[in-house]
Structure formats: C-alpha cells, structure tokens
Amino acid sequence: KSIPEKIVRAKRAIVSSESLALDAMPKFASSQRIVRRVSILSDKLIVNSGDGNANPPEQRHIVVIPPNTGKIGNECVIHGIALDESVSIAPRNTTCTVLHLTTTCNGSKDEEIKCHAALEKVVKSLIDAQGEEEVQEMHHCSFSFASHKGLSGQMKKQESALNGLTYCHKGAQSITLEAAFHKANEIFLDVCPNADFLALSKEMDEIVRERTGDRGEESDDEQMVLESAMDLIDASANAANN
C-alpha cells in the first residue's frame, strides 16, 4: 500500500545540504565520510545531576568526546545527543532515550569500520558509567555517507531557485561547536533580521519560571545542560580507561 505524499506549507524552509539531491548540488570532492549510530536505550542514559526535584530526569544532553579518548579509539571528535519524550523524540509515557552519535573518518573501508567500532564502544562506556542503573541498547542503526566538506564555500553565495529556501551546511566537526553556533546565528538573522538570537519569548520565559519554581540561577536550564554534558564526558572517559 502506497503512502500518500504529505505537503507542509511554509513561508521559509531551512534544508540541510545533505538532504538535497546530488544533481542539484555544486560539484564537490571529499574522501571523508560521516559515520553515525542511532541507538534506542531502554532507560534514561544520564542520571539527574543538579536538581533533585526532577523526577524522572529529562534527557536533553549534548556530549563532545575529544579525539583519542581512552580506549575508544576515535581519531576524530565524536558528537552525541541524548533526547527523550520530553522533546517528542522518544515515544511518550516511556523511559526510553534516543542516543545519536556522529564522527568523521577518512573514507577508507578500514577506517570506517574503526569508526563504527568506536561509536559502539561509546554507547557501552556511557551505559556502564551509569553503574547500577539497568540501561540497555534495545535497537541501533549504524550508517555512513560522503562528507560535504568544502561545499559550504560553493553554496554560500548560491541563490536558491525557490523563494524562502535556505541551505544549511554542516561544516567539519570540532570540539567547541562554535562553528555550529555561528551558523545557526547566521541563518536566524537571515530569516528573522529584527529578532534577537536565542531570546526567550515572554510565554516561554513564564513556562521556564513555572517549571523551575522561579529559583533563579540555581535552576538555570543552560547551566544544568552544560554540567550534565561535562559529567557525561568525564564518565565516558573514566569508563573507557577502566
């Protein structure tokens, strides 16, 4: 049975260059490949650290694992995102967490195999770091695709044939993620030139205050996310070295 096409109408659309048809993109050459592993975990990956009132802890974490971390064997930085049902990623009314890991390899088959193995070790290390918590990887999907390194400069000034379509190119992976922040700011200013980047609306600010009980700096969401990410990095490194 065929699935009917869905059309979502919008004045503006931001599209990843990786999702565009190859014949619609400028020619580029890169021997690198992006390697990814998406895992479905049975429970929360990161136990709550910072607010004892949060039960269960929401999974909205970013992790950056530097190259050559412990026994993981990663020659390139690894980016990770752990999300759950609180952001409509995992099924509602479950404890599942979706872990998304990404790294880069030089393109050879042997190097790609090493990258897949490194991402598998990261998942095991993060789960083992939870100690007595019973977290299992129920399902996973590993894949790779050609890197679009060098494409950004070619597409930067290229105008889309469709009004309101903005290309979003992912640059090389880094430890600081600064490039991603600047790219997001650039796209935001292009779409909303008169708005403040990363500014909370009055409605969202009230929601945050209600959820945190208006406790001020002690419950700052961004600080909690940063602390959780650092805890995850430390736990991963320690587990890999043991």
Short mmCIF file of C-alpha atoms in Angstrom, two decimals:
data_model
loop_
_atom_site.label_atom_id
_atom_site.label_comp_id
_atom_site.label_asym_id
_atom_site.label_seq_id
_atom_site.Cartn_x
_atom_site.Cartn_y
_atom_site.Cartn_z
CA LYS A 1 0.00 0.00 0.00
CA SER A 2 1.49 3.29 -1.07
CA ILE A 3 1.83 6.09 1.43
CA PRO A 4 0.31 9.39 0.23
CA GLU A 5 2.65 12.33 -0.04
CA LYS A 6 2.45 15.00 2.63
CA ILE A 7 2.80 18.68 1.89
CA VAL A 8 3.75 21.16 4.58
CA ARG A 9 3.31 24.76 3.54
CA ALA A 10 5.63 27.43 4.95
CA LYS A 11 6.95 30.85 4.01
CA ARG A 12 10.50 29.84 4.89
CA ALA A 13 12.24 26.46 4.95
CA ILE A 14 15.74 25.57 6.15
CA VAL A 15 17.08 22.50 4.37
CA SER A 16 20.24 20.56 5.12
CA SER A 17 22.54 20.33 2.11
CA GLU A 18 22.88 16.62 2.94
CA SER A 19 19.20 16.10 2.11
CA LEU A 20 19.39 17.68 -1.34
CA ALA A 21 19.58 15.57 -4.48
CA LEU A 22 23.20 15.26 -5.59
CA ASP A 23 22.46 16.53 -9.09
CA ALA A 24 21.06 19.72 -7.55
CA MET A 25 24.24 20.47 -5.62
CA PRO A 26 27.52 22.00 -6.74
CA LYS A 27 30.28 19.54 -7.54
CA PHE A 28 32.49 18.74 -4.59
CA ALA A 29 35.21 16.25 -3.80
CA SER A 30 35.95 14.82 -0.39
CA SER A 31 37.41 11.50 0.69
CA GLN A 32 35.90 11.84 4.16
CA ARG A 33 32.74 10.10 5.32
CA ILE A 34 30.34 10.88 8.16
CA VAL A 35 29.69 7.85 10.37
CA ARG A 36 26.59 7.76 12.58
CA ARG A 37 25.00 5.45 15.12
CA VAL A 38 21.46 5.98 16.39
CA SER A 39 20.60 3.92 19.48
CA ILE A 40 17.32 3.35 21.31
CA LEU A 41 18.05 2.88 25.01
CA SER A 42 15.67 1.25 27.46
CA ASP A 43 16.05 3.92 30.15
CA LYS A 44 17.50 7.33 30.96
CA LEU A 45 21.13 7.48 29.90
CA ILE A 46 22.18 10.25 32.27
CA VAL A 47 21.03 10.19 35.87
CA ASN A 48 19.91 13.52 37.24
CA SER A 49 22.74 15.74 38.46
CA GLY A 50 21.80 19.17 39.69
CA ASP A 51 18.13 19.20 40.60
CA GLY A 52 16.84 16.52 42.95
CA ASN A 53 13.27 17.63 42.30
CA ALA A 54 13.33 16.47 38.69
CA ASN A 55 11.78 13.02 38.54
CA PRO A 56 12.30 11.43 36.15
CA PRO A 57 15.25 13.43 34.76
CA GLU A 58 14.71 14.82 31.27
CA GLN A 59 17.25 13.80 28.68
CA ARG A 60 18.34 16.87 26.72
CA HIS A 61 22.08 16.43 26.68
CA ILE A 62 24.93 17.20 24.31
CA VAL A 63 28.23 15.36 24.62
CA VAL A 64 31.53 16.03 22.87
CA ILE A 65 34.20 13.33 23.11
CA PRO A 66 37.68 14.58 22.11
CA PRO A 67 39.85 12.57 19.72
CA ASN A 68 41.85 9.66 21.15
CA THR A 69 39.74 9.39 24.32
CA GLY A 70 40.77 6.40 26.45
CA LYS A 71 40.31 3.06 24.72
CA ILE A 72 37.50 4.23 22.46
CA GLY A 73 39.90 4.56 19.54
CA ASN A 74 38.35 7.64 17.95
CA GLU A 75 40.74 9.59 15.77
CA CYS A 76 38.16 12.33 15.27
CA VAL A 77 35.90 14.11 17.74
CA ILE A 78 32.58 12.41 18.46
CA HIS A 79 29.38 14.45 18.84
CA GLY A 80 26.49 12.97 20.79
CA ILE A 81 22.91 13.98 21.57
CA ALA A 82 20.69 12.21 24.11
CA LEU A 83 16.98 13.04 23.96
CA ASP A 84 13.77 11.54 25.31
CA GLU A 85 9.99 12.01 25.19
CA SER A 86 10.24 15.47 26.76
CA VAL A 87 11.15 16.83 23.32
CA SER A 88 8.90 14.39 21.40
CA ILE A 89 11.85 12.28 20.23
CA ALA A 90 11.14 9.04 22.09
CA PRO A 91 7.62 7.56 22.50
CA ARG A 92 5.54 9.24 25.20
CA ASN A 93 4.97 7.55 28.53
CA THR A 94 8.20 5.58 28.22
CA THR A 95 11.62 5.82 29.83
CA CYS A 96 13.43 5.37 26.51
CA THR A 97 16.28 7.61 25.41
CA VAL A 98 17.47 8.17 21.84
CA LEU A 99 21.26 8.49 21.60
CA HIS A 100 22.64 9.96 18.38
CA LEU A 101 26.42 9.70 17.79
CA THR A 102 28.39 11.17 14.89
CA THR A 103 32.07 11.10 13.90
CA THR A 104 34.20 11.51 10.77
CA CYS A 105 36.53 9.06 9.02
CA ASN A 106 39.00 9.46 6.16
CA GLY A 107 36.89 7.45 3.76
CA SER A 108 38.72 4.11 3.54
CA LYS A 109 36.77 0.97 4.38
CA ASP A 110 39.12 0.04 7.23
CA GLU A 111 38.83 3.49 8.79
CA GLU A 112 35.06 3.37 8.54
CA ILE A 113 34.98 0.01 10.33
CA LYS A 114 37.11 1.50 13.11
CA CYS A 115 34.69 4.44 13.44
CA HIS A 116 31.68 2.14 13.72
CA ALA A 117 33.53 0.17 16.41
CA ALA A 118 34.44 3.40 18.25
CA LEU A 119 30.81 4.54 18.35
CA GLU A 120 29.77 1.14 19.68
CA LYS A 121 32.36 1.48 22.46
CA VAL A 122 30.99 4.93 23.33
CA VAL A 123 27.50 3.50 23.81
CA LYS A 124 28.84 0.72 26.04
CA SER A 125 31.00 3.15 28.03
CA LEU A 126 28.12 5.55 28.64
CA ILE A 127 25.83 2.74 29.73
CA ASP A 128 28.50 1.20 32.00
CA ALA A 129 29.11 4.62 33.55
CA GLN A 130 25.60 4.56 35.00
CA GLY A 131 26.68 1.92 37.50
CA GLU A 132 23.69 0.03 38.86
CA GLU A 133 21.21 1.65 36.50
CA GLU A 134 19.78 -1.01 34.19
CA VAL A 135 20.10 0.63 30.80
CA GLN A 136 20.20 -1.48 27.65
CA GLU A 137 20.61 -0.69 23.99
CA MET A 138 17.44 -2.20 22.56
CA HIS A 139 17.96 -1.21 18.93
CA HIS A 140 20.55 0.63 16.88
CA CYS A 141 21.26 1.69 13.33
CA SER A 142 24.76 2.44 12.01
CA PHE A 143 25.44 4.03 8.64
CA SER A 144 27.73 6.42 6.79
CA PHE A 145 27.61 8.83 3.89
CA ALA A 146 30.01 11.03 1.95
CA SER A 147 31.13 14.21 3.67
CA HIS A 148 30.24 17.51 2.01
CA LYS A 149 33.46 19.12 3.19
CA GLY A 150 34.27 22.12 1.04
CA LEU A 151 30.68 22.52 -0.12
CA SER A 152 29.89 25.43 2.19
CA GLY A 153 32.04 27.91 0.31
CA GLN A 154 30.49 26.93 -3.01
CA MET A 155 26.93 27.23 -1.73
CA LYS A 156 27.43 30.32 0.41
CA LYS A 157 26.51 32.77 -2.31
CA GLN A 158 24.38 30.45 -4.39
CA GLU A 159 20.81 31.67 -4.61
CA SER A 160 18.04 29.11 -4.37
CA ALA A 161 15.61 28.86 -7.26
CA LEU A 162 12.82 28.78 -4.70
CA ASN A 163 11.97 31.83 -2.64
CA GLY A 164 12.21 31.21 1.09
CA LEU A 165 14.55 28.20 0.84
CA THR A 166 17.72 28.45 2.92
CA TYR A 167 20.58 25.97 2.61
CA CYS A 168 22.14 24.74 5.83
CA HIS A 169 25.59 23.19 5.51
CA LYS A 170 27.27 21.24 8.27
CA GLY A 171 30.96 22.05 8.46
CA ALA A 172 33.77 19.97 9.86
CA GLN A 173 33.32 18.56 13.36
CA SER A 174 35.04 20.41 16.19
CA ILE A 175 35.40 20.15 19.96
CA THR A 176 33.95 23.59 20.74
CA LEU A 177 30.86 23.53 18.46
CA GLU A 178 31.47 27.25 17.94
CA ALA A 179 31.04 26.96 14.17
CA ALA A 180 27.57 25.45 14.59
CA PHE A 181 26.56 28.31 16.89
CA HIS A 182 27.71 30.96 14.41
CA LYS A 183 25.99 29.15 11.52
CA ALA A 184 22.72 28.99 13.47
CA ASN A 185 23.04 32.70 14.24
CA GLU A 186 23.67 33.48 10.57
CA ILE A 187 20.60 31.54 9.42
CA PHE A 188 18.43 33.04 12.18
CA LEU A 189 19.39 36.61 11.22
CA ASP A 190 18.63 35.81 7.60
CA VAL A 191 15.14 34.55 8.47
CA CYS A 192 14.39 36.96 11.35
CA PRO A 193 16.59 40.05 10.85
CA ASN A 194 14.84 42.12 13.52
CA ALA A 195 14.74 39.48 16.27
CA ASP A 196 17.23 38.55 19.00
CA PHE A 197 19.03 35.23 18.58
CA LEU A 198 18.35 32.67 21.36
CA ALA A 199 16.00 35.04 23.16
CA LEU A 200 13.10 33.54 25.12
CA SER A 201 9.64 34.82 24.34
CA LYS A 202 7.57 36.10 27.26
CA GLU A 203 5.40 32.98 27.09
CA MET A 204 8.40 30.62 27.13
CA ASP A 205 10.07 32.61 29.90
CA GLU A 206 6.95 32.19 32.05
CA ILE A 207 6.89 28.45 31.33
CA VAL A 208 10.54 28.11 32.37
CA ARG A 209 9.92 30.06 35.56
CA GLU A 210 6.93 27.87 36.40
CA ARG A 211 8.89 24.68 35.85
CA THR A 212 11.87 25.83 37.91
CA GLY A 213 9.79 27.43 40.63
CA ASP A 214 11.45 30.78 39.88
CA ARG A 215 14.58 29.67 41.72
CA GLY A 216 16.87 31.90 39.67
CA GLU A 217 20.44 30.92 38.95
CA GLU A 218 20.24 27.67 40.89
CA SER A 219 17.87 26.23 38.30
CA ASP A 220 19.29 27.79 35.18
CA ASP A 221 18.48 25.33 32.38
CA GLU A 222 21.54 26.14 30.30
CA GLN A 223 23.86 25.67 33.26
CA MET A 224 22.28 22.31 34.06
CA VAL A 225 22.73 21.16 30.45
CA LEU A 226 26.39 22.19 30.45
CA GLU A 227 27.05 20.47 33.77
CA SER A 228 25.33 17.31 32.57
CA ALA A 229 27.39 17.31 29.38
CA MET A 230 30.61 17.64 31.38
CA ASP A 231 29.50 14.82 33.68
CA LEU A 232 28.85 12.65 30.64
CA ILE A 233 32.28 13.36 29.17
CA ASP A 234 34.02 12.56 32.46
CA ALA A 235 32.02 9.38 32.94
CA SER A 236 32.74 8.24 29.37
CA ALA A 237 36.47 8.88 29.71
CA ASN A 238 36.68 7.10 33.07
CA ALA A 239 34.72 4.10 31.82
CA ALA A 240 36.89 3.84 28.73
CA ASN A 241 40.10 3.92 30.79
CA ASN A 242 38.94 1.24 33.24
#
